[in-house]
GROMACS .gro file of C-alpha atoms in nm:
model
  381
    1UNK     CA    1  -0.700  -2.207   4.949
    2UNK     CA    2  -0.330  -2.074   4.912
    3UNK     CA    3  -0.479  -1.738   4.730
    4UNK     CA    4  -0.768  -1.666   4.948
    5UNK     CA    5  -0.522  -1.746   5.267
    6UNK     CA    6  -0.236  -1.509   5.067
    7UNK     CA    7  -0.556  -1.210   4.993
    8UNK     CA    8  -0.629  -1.235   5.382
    9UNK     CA    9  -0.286  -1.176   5.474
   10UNK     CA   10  -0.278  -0.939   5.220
   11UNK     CA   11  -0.590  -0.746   5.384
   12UNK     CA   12  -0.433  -0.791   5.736
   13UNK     CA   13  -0.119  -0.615   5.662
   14UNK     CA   14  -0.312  -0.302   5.445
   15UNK     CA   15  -0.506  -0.245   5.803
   16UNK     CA   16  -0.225  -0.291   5.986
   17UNK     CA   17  -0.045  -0.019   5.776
   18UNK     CA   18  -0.357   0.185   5.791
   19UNK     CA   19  -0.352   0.159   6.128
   20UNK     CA   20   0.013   0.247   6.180
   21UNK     CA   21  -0.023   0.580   5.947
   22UNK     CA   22  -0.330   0.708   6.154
   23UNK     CA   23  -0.153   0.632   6.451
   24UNK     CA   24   0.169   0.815   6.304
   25UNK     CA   25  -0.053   1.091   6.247
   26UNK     CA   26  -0.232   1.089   6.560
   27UNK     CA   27   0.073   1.129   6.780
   28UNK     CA   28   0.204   1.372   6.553
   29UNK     CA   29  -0.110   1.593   6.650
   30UNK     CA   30  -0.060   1.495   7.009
   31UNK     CA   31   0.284   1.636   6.994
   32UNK     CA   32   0.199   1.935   6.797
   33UNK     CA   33  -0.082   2.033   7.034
   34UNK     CA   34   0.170   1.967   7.335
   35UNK     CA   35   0.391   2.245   7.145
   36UNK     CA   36   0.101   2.449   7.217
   37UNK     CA   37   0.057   2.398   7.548
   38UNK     CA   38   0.385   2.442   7.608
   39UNK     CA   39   0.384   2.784   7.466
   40UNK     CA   40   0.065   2.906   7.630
   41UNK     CA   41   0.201   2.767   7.945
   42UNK     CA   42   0.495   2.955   7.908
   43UNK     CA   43   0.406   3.292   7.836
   44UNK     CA   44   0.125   3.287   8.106
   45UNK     CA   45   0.396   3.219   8.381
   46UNK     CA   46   0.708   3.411   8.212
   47UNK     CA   47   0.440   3.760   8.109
   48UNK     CA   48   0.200   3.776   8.347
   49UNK     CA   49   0.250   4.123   8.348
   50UNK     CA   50   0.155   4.135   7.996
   51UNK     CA   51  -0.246   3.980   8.080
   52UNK     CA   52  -0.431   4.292   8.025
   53UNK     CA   53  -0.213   4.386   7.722
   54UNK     CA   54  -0.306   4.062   7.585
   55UNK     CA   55  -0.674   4.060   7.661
   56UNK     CA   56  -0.702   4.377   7.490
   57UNK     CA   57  -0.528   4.332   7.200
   58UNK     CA   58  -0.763   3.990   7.152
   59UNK     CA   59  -1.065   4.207   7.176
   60UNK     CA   60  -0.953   4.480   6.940
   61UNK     CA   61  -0.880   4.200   6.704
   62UNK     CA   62  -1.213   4.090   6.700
   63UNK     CA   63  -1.418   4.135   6.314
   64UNK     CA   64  -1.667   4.366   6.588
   65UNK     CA   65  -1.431   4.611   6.558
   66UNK     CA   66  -1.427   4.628   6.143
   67UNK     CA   67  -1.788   4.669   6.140
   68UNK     CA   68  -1.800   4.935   6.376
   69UNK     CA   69  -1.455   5.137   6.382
   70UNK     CA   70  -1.280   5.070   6.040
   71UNK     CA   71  -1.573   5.027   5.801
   72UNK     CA   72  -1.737   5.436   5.887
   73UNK     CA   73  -1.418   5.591   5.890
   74UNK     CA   74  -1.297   5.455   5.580
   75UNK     CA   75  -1.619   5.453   5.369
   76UNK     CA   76  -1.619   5.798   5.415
   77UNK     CA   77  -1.232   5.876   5.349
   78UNK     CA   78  -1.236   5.606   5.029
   79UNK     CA   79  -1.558   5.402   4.960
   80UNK     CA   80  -1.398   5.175   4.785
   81UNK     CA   81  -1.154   5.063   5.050
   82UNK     CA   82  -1.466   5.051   5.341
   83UNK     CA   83  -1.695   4.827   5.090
   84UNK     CA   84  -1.380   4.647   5.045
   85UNK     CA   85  -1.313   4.581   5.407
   86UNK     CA   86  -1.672   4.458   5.424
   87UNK     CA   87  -1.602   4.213   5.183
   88UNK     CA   88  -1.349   4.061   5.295
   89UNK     CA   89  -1.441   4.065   5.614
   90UNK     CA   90  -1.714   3.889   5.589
   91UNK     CA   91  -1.637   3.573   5.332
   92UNK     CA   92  -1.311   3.554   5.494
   93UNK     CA   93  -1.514   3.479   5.830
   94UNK     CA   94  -1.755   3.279   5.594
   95UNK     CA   95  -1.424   3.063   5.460
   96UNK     CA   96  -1.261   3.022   5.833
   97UNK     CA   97  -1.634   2.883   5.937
   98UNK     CA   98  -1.640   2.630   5.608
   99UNK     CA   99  -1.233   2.536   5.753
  100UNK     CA  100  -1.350   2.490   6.037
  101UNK     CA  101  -1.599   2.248   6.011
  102UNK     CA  102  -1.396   2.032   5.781
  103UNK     CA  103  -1.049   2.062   6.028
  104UNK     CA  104  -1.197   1.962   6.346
  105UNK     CA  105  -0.940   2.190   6.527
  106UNK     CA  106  -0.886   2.130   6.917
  107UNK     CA  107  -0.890   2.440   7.127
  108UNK     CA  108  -0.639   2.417   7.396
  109UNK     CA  109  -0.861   2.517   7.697
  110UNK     CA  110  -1.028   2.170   7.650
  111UNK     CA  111  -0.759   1.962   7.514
  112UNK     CA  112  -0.514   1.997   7.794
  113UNK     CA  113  -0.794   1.875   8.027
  114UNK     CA  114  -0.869   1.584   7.791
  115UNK     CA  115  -0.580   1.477   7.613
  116UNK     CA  116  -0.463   1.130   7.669
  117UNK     CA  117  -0.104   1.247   7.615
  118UNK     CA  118  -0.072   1.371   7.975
  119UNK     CA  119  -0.194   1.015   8.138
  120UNK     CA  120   0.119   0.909   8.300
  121UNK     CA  121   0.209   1.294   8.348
  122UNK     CA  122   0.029   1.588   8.493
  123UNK     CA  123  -0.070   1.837   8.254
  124UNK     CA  124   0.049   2.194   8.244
  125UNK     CA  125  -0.160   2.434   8.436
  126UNK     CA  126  -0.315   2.639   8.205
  127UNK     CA  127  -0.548   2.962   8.298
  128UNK     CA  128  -0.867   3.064   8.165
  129UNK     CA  129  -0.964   3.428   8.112
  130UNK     CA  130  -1.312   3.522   7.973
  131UNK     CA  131  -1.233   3.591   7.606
  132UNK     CA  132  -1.124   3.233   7.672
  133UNK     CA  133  -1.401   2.991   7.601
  134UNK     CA  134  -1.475   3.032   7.255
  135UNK     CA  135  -1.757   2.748   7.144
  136UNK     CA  136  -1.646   2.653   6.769
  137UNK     CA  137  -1.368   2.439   6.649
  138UNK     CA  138  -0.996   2.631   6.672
  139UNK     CA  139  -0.846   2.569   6.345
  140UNK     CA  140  -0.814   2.806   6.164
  141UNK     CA  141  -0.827   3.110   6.392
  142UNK     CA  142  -1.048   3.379   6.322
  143UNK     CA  143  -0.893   3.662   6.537
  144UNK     CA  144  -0.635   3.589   6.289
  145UNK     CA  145  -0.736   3.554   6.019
  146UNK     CA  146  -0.961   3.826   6.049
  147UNK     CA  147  -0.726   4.059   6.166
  148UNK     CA  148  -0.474   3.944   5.867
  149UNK     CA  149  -0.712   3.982   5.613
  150UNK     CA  150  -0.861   4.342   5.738
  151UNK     CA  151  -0.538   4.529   5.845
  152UNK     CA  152  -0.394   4.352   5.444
  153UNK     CA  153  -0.649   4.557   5.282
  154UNK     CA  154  -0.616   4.886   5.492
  155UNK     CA  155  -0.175   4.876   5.412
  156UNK     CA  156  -0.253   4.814   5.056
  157UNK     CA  157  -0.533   5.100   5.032
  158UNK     CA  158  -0.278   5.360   5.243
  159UNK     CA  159   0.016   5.237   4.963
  160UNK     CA  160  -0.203   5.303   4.639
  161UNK     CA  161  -0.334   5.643   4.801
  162UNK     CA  162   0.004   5.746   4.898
  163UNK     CA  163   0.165   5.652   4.576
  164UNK     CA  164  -0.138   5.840   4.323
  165UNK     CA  165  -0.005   5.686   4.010
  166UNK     CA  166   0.355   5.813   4.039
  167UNK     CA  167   0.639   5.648   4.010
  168UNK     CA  168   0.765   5.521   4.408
  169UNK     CA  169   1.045   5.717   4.557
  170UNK     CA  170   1.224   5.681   4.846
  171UNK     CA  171   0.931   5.848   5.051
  172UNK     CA  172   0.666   5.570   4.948
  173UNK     CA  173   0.953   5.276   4.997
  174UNK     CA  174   1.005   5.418   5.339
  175UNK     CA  175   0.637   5.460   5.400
  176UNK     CA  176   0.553   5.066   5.249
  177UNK     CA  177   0.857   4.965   5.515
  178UNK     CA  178   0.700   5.121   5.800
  179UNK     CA  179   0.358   4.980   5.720
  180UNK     CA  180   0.465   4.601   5.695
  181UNK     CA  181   0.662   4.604   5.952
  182UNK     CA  182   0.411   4.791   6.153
  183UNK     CA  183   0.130   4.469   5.985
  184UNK     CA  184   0.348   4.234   6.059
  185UNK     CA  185   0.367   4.361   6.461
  186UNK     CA  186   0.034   4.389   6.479
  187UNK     CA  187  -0.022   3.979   6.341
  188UNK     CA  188   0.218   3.903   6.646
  189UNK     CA  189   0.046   4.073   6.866
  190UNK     CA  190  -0.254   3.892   6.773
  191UNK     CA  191  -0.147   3.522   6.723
  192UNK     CA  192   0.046   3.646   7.019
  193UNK     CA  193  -0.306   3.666   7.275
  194UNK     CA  194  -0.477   3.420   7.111
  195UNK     CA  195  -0.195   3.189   7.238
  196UNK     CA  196  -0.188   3.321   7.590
  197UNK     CA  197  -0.550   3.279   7.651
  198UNK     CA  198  -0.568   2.940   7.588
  199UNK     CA  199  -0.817   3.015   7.268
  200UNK     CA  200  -0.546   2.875   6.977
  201UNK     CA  201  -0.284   2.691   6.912
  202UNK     CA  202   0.028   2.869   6.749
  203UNK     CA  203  -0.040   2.633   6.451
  204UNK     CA  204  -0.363   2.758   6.425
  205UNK     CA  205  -0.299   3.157   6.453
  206UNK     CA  206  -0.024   3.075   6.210
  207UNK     CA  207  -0.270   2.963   5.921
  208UNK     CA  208  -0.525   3.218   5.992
  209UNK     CA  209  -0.282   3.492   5.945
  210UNK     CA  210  -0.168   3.315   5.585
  211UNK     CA  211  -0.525   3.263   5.490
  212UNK     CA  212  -0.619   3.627   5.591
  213UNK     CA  213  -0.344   3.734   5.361
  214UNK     CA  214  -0.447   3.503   5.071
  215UNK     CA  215  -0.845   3.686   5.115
  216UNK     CA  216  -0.773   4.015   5.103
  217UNK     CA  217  -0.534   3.953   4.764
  218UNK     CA  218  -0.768   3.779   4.628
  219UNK     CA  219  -1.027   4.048   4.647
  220UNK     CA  220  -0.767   4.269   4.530
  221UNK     CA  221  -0.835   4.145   4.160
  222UNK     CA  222  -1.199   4.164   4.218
  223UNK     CA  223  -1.383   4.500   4.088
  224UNK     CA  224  -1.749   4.344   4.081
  225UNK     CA  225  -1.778   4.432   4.455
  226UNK     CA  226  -1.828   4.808   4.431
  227UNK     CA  227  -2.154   4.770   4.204
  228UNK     CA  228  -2.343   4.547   4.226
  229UNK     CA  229  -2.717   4.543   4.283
  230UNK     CA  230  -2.919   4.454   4.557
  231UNK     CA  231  -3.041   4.134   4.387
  232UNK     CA  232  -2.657   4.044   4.368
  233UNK     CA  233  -2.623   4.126   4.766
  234UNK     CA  234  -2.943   3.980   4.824
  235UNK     CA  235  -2.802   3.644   4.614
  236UNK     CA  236  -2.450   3.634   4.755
  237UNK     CA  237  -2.603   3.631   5.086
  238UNK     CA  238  -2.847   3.355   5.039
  239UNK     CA  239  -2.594   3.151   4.911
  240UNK     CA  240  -2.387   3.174   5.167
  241UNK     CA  241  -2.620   3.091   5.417
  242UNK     CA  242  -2.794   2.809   5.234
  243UNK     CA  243  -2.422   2.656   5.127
  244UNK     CA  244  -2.318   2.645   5.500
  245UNK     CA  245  -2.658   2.562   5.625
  246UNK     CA  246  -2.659   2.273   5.353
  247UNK     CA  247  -2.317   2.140   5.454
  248UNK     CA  248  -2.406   2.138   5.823
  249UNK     CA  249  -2.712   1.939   5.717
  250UNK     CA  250  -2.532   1.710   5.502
  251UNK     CA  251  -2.256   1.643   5.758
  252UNK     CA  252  -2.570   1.605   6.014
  253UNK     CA  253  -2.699   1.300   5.803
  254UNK     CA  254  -2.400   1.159   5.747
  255UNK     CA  255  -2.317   1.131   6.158
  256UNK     CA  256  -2.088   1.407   6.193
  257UNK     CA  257  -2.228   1.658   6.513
  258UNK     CA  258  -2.036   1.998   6.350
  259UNK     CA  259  -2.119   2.176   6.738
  260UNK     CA  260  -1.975   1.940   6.918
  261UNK     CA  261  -1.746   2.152   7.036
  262UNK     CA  262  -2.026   2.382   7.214
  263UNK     CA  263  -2.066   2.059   7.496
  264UNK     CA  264  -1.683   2.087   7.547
  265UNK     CA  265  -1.688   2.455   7.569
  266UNK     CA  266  -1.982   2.396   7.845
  267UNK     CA  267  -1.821   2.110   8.009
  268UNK     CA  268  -1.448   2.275   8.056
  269UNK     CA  269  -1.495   2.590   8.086
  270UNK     CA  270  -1.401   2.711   8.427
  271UNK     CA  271  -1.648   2.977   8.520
  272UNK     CA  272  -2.024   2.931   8.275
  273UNK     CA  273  -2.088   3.291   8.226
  274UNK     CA  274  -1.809   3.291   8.016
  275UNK     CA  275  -1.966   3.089   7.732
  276UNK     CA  276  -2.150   3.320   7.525
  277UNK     CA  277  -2.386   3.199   7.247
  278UNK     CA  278  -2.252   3.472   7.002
  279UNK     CA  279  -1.928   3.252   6.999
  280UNK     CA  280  -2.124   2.943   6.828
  281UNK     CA  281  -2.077   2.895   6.419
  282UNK     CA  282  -2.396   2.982   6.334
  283UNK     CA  283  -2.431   3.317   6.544
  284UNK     CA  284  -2.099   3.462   6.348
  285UNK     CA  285  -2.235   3.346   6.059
  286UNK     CA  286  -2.525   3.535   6.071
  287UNK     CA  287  -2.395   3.841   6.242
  288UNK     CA  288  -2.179   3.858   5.917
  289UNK     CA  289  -2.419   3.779   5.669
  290UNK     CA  290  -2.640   4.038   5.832
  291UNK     CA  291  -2.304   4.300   5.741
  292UNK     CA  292  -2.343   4.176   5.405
  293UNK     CA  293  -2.703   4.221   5.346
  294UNK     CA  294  -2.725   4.564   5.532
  295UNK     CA  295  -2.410   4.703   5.284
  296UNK     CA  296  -2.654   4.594   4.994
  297UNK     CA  297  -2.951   4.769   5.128
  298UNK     CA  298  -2.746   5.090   5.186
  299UNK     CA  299  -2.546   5.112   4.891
  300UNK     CA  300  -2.908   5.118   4.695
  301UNK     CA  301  -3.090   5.306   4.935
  302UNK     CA  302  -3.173   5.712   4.774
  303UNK     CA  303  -3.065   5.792   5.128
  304UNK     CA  304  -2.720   5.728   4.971
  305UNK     CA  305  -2.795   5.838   4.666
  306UNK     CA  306  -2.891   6.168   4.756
  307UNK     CA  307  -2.587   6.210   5.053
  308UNK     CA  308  -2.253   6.051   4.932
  309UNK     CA  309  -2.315   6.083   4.623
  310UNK     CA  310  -2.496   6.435   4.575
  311UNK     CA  311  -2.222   6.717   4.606
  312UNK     CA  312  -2.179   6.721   4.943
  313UNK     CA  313  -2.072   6.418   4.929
  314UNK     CA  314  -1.762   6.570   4.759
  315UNK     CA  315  -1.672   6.800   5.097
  316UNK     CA  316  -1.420   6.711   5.397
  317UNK     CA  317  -1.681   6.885   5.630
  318UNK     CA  318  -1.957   6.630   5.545
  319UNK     CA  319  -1.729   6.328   5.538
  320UNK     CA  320  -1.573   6.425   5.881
  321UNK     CA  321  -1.930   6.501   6.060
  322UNK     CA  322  -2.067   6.138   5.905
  323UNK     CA  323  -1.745   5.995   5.998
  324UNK     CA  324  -1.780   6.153   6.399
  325UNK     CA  325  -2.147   6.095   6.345
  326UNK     CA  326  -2.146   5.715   6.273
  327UNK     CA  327  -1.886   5.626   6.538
  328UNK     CA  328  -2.085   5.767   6.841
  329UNK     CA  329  -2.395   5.605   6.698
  330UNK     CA  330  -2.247   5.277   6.642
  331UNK     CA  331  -2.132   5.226   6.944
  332UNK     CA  332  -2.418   5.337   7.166
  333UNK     CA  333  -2.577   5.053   6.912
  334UNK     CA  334  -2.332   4.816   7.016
  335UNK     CA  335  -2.433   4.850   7.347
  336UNK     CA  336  -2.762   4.647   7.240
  337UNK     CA  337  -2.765   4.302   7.281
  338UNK     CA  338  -3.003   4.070   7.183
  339UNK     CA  339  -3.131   3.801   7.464
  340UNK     CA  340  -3.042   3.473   7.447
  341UNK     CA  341  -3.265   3.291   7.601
  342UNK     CA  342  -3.412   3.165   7.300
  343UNK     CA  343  -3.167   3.069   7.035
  344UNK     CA  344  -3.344   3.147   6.732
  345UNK     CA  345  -3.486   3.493   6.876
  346UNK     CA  346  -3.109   3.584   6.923
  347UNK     CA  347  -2.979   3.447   6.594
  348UNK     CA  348  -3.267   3.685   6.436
  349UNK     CA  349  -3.175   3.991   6.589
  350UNK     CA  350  -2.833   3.962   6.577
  351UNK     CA  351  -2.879   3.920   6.196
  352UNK     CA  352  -3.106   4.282   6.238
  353UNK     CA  353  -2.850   4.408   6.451
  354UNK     CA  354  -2.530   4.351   6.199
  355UNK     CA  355  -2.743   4.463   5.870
  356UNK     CA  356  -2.832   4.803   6.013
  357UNK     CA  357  -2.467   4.874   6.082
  358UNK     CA  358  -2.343   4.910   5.727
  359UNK     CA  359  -2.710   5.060   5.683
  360UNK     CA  360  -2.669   5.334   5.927
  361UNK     CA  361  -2.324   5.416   5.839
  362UNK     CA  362  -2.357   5.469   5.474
  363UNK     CA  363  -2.687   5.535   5.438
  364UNK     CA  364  -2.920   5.689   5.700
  365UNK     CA  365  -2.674   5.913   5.948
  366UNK     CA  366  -2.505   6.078   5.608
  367UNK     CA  367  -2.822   6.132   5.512
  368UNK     CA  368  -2.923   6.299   5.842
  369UNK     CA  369  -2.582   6.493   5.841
  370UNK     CA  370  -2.616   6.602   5.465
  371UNK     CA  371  -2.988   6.771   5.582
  372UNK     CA  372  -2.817   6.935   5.927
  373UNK     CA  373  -2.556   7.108   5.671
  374UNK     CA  374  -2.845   7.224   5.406
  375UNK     CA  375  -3.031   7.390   5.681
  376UNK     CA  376  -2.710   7.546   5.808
  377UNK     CA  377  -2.625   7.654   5.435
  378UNK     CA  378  -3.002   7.818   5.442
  379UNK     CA  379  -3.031   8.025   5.746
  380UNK     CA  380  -2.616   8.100   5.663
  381UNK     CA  381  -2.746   8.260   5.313
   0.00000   0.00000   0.00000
């Protein structure tokens, strides 16, 4: 009786610790996301001046942007570095979706209104803006991370071009100064807006930016990126989807609702038309995925083949008319956007939209360009 009343107190006091360290941990978080508050809170009311600054520097930050601005201009400049960008563009956003799901991070727009914390006080006013009400979980952020990883890869690439195998003088030290310091204002900047609008935490910026970072120097050691076939892109993208398809359906079974931070989104956000369904998990994960697949389909197209890497693929005039070519068409393209009325009708053109990006841009304008400048060459002769 003595060791079966000794095993129950035993039990008891092993909940009762449980209990306390859960507790511990849950005010902790409490806390930490009243840091945040705090800060969003205070830069609203102390730079209100600085709101359009903000917004835009939250929209440039965007992984839009990479696809439609960095990847053209570089591919064409250094192939390498725009395939690159691709890359780790698009598994970094792949990893911060994965994180995601598994962190459960709070967005602040919701969890100020929420938050049992503020029950015997009022809660900090907090404004809403439309880049606001983002529907997936906030931790880690993908602004930053995103921005982190692609802006990483573009210092590096302007570093190794500017330094052609010679040995670093003062010129290139000056020149790797200027660029860090110049990446590391541009991070602010970022983690920055996503604070003000009430999208992140500053915890959460903080680790997108390190995990950014850690991407793009991991793909640094990676070389199998720049040729591989269209099985292999074909592959790497069916994997991806069927891994986070597979965990969402695993997590499903097991109880776990991964979107239920769409009903909060819906339920807190101050003006409706400000939830967009290309916010949710699964439409970023196909919009990316879609990147992915279209790079594969271009870099094995003859289109390319007989453009970038025929011989005027070798001249500045060709690479600066694909270069002015692909950014007017892109974004008259991103002007298209697919109805969302019915969710799986949008997730399926959105994934047609993303893959003839990459497909346009490397394959079928320099193609178009390259036949413009042999005509020219033939009535010029």
């Amino acid at each position: 009786m003595r060791a079966v009343q000794g095993c129950s107190a035993a039990s008891a006091r092993t909940e009762i610790a449980g209990r306390s360290a859960i507790d511990r941990m849950e005010a902790g978080m409490d806390f930490l996301h009243h840091s945040g508050i705090q800060a969003t809170h205070y830069l609203q009311t102390s730079y209100p001046a600085a709101q359009d600054w903000f917004l835009f520097v939250s929209f440039a930050a965007d992984l839009r942007n990479t696809f439609f601005v960095f990847f053209p201009i570089w591919f064409h400049l250094c192939e390498a570095v725009g395939i690159k960008l691709i890359w780790v563009a698009v598994i970094g956003d792949w990893l911060n979706l994965v994180f995601k799901w598994i962190l459960f991070g709070q967005r602040p727009y919701w969890w100020v209104r929420e938050a049992s914390f503020y029950h015997n006080t009022s809660a900090p006013a907090i404004q809403q803006f439309p880049a606001t009400c983002e529907t997936g979980p906030g931790s880690p952020s993908g602004h930053a991370m995103g921005s982190a990883g692609v802006y990483y890869v573009m210092v590096t690439a302007i570093l190794s071009i500017a330094l052609k195998k010679k040995q670093p003088s003062w010129k290139h030290r000056f020149l790797q100064a200027v660029l860090w310091a110049a990446f590391a204002v541009v991070q602010v900047c970022v983690c920055l807006s996503r604070v003000f609008i009430a999208a992140h935490f500053p915890h959460q910026v903080v680790a997108g930016v390190f995990s950014g970072i850690v991407v793009a120097e991991s793909f640094q050691h990676i070389h199998s990126i720049y040729n591989p076939s269209l099985r292999k892109y074909v592959g790497t993208t069916l994997f991806l989807f069927s891994f986070a398809l597979g965990f969402y359906l695993l997590l499903k079974v097991l109880g776990v609702d991964l979107l239920w931070t769409l009903e909060k989104a819906k339920r807190w956000c101050e003006n409706p038309e400000w939830v967009h369904l290309d916010t949710t998990p699964f439409a970023g994960l196909l919009r990316n995925l879609g990147v992915l697949f279209g790079l594969g389909l271009a870099l094995n197209s003859p289109m390319y083949v007989e453009s970038c890497k025929g011989k005027q693929g070798q001249q500045l005039a060709f690479r600066l008319a694909s270069i002015g070519a692909s950014l007017l068409v892109l974004h008259l393209f991103d002007s298209f956007k697919p109805p969302a009325k019915v969710e799986m009708l949008f997730y399926l053109l959105s994934f047609c939209k993303s893959a003839a990006v990459p497909l346009a841009a490397a394959a079928l304008i320099p193609y178009c360009v390259s036949q413009i400048l042999t005509q020219q060459d033939k009535k010029t002769v």
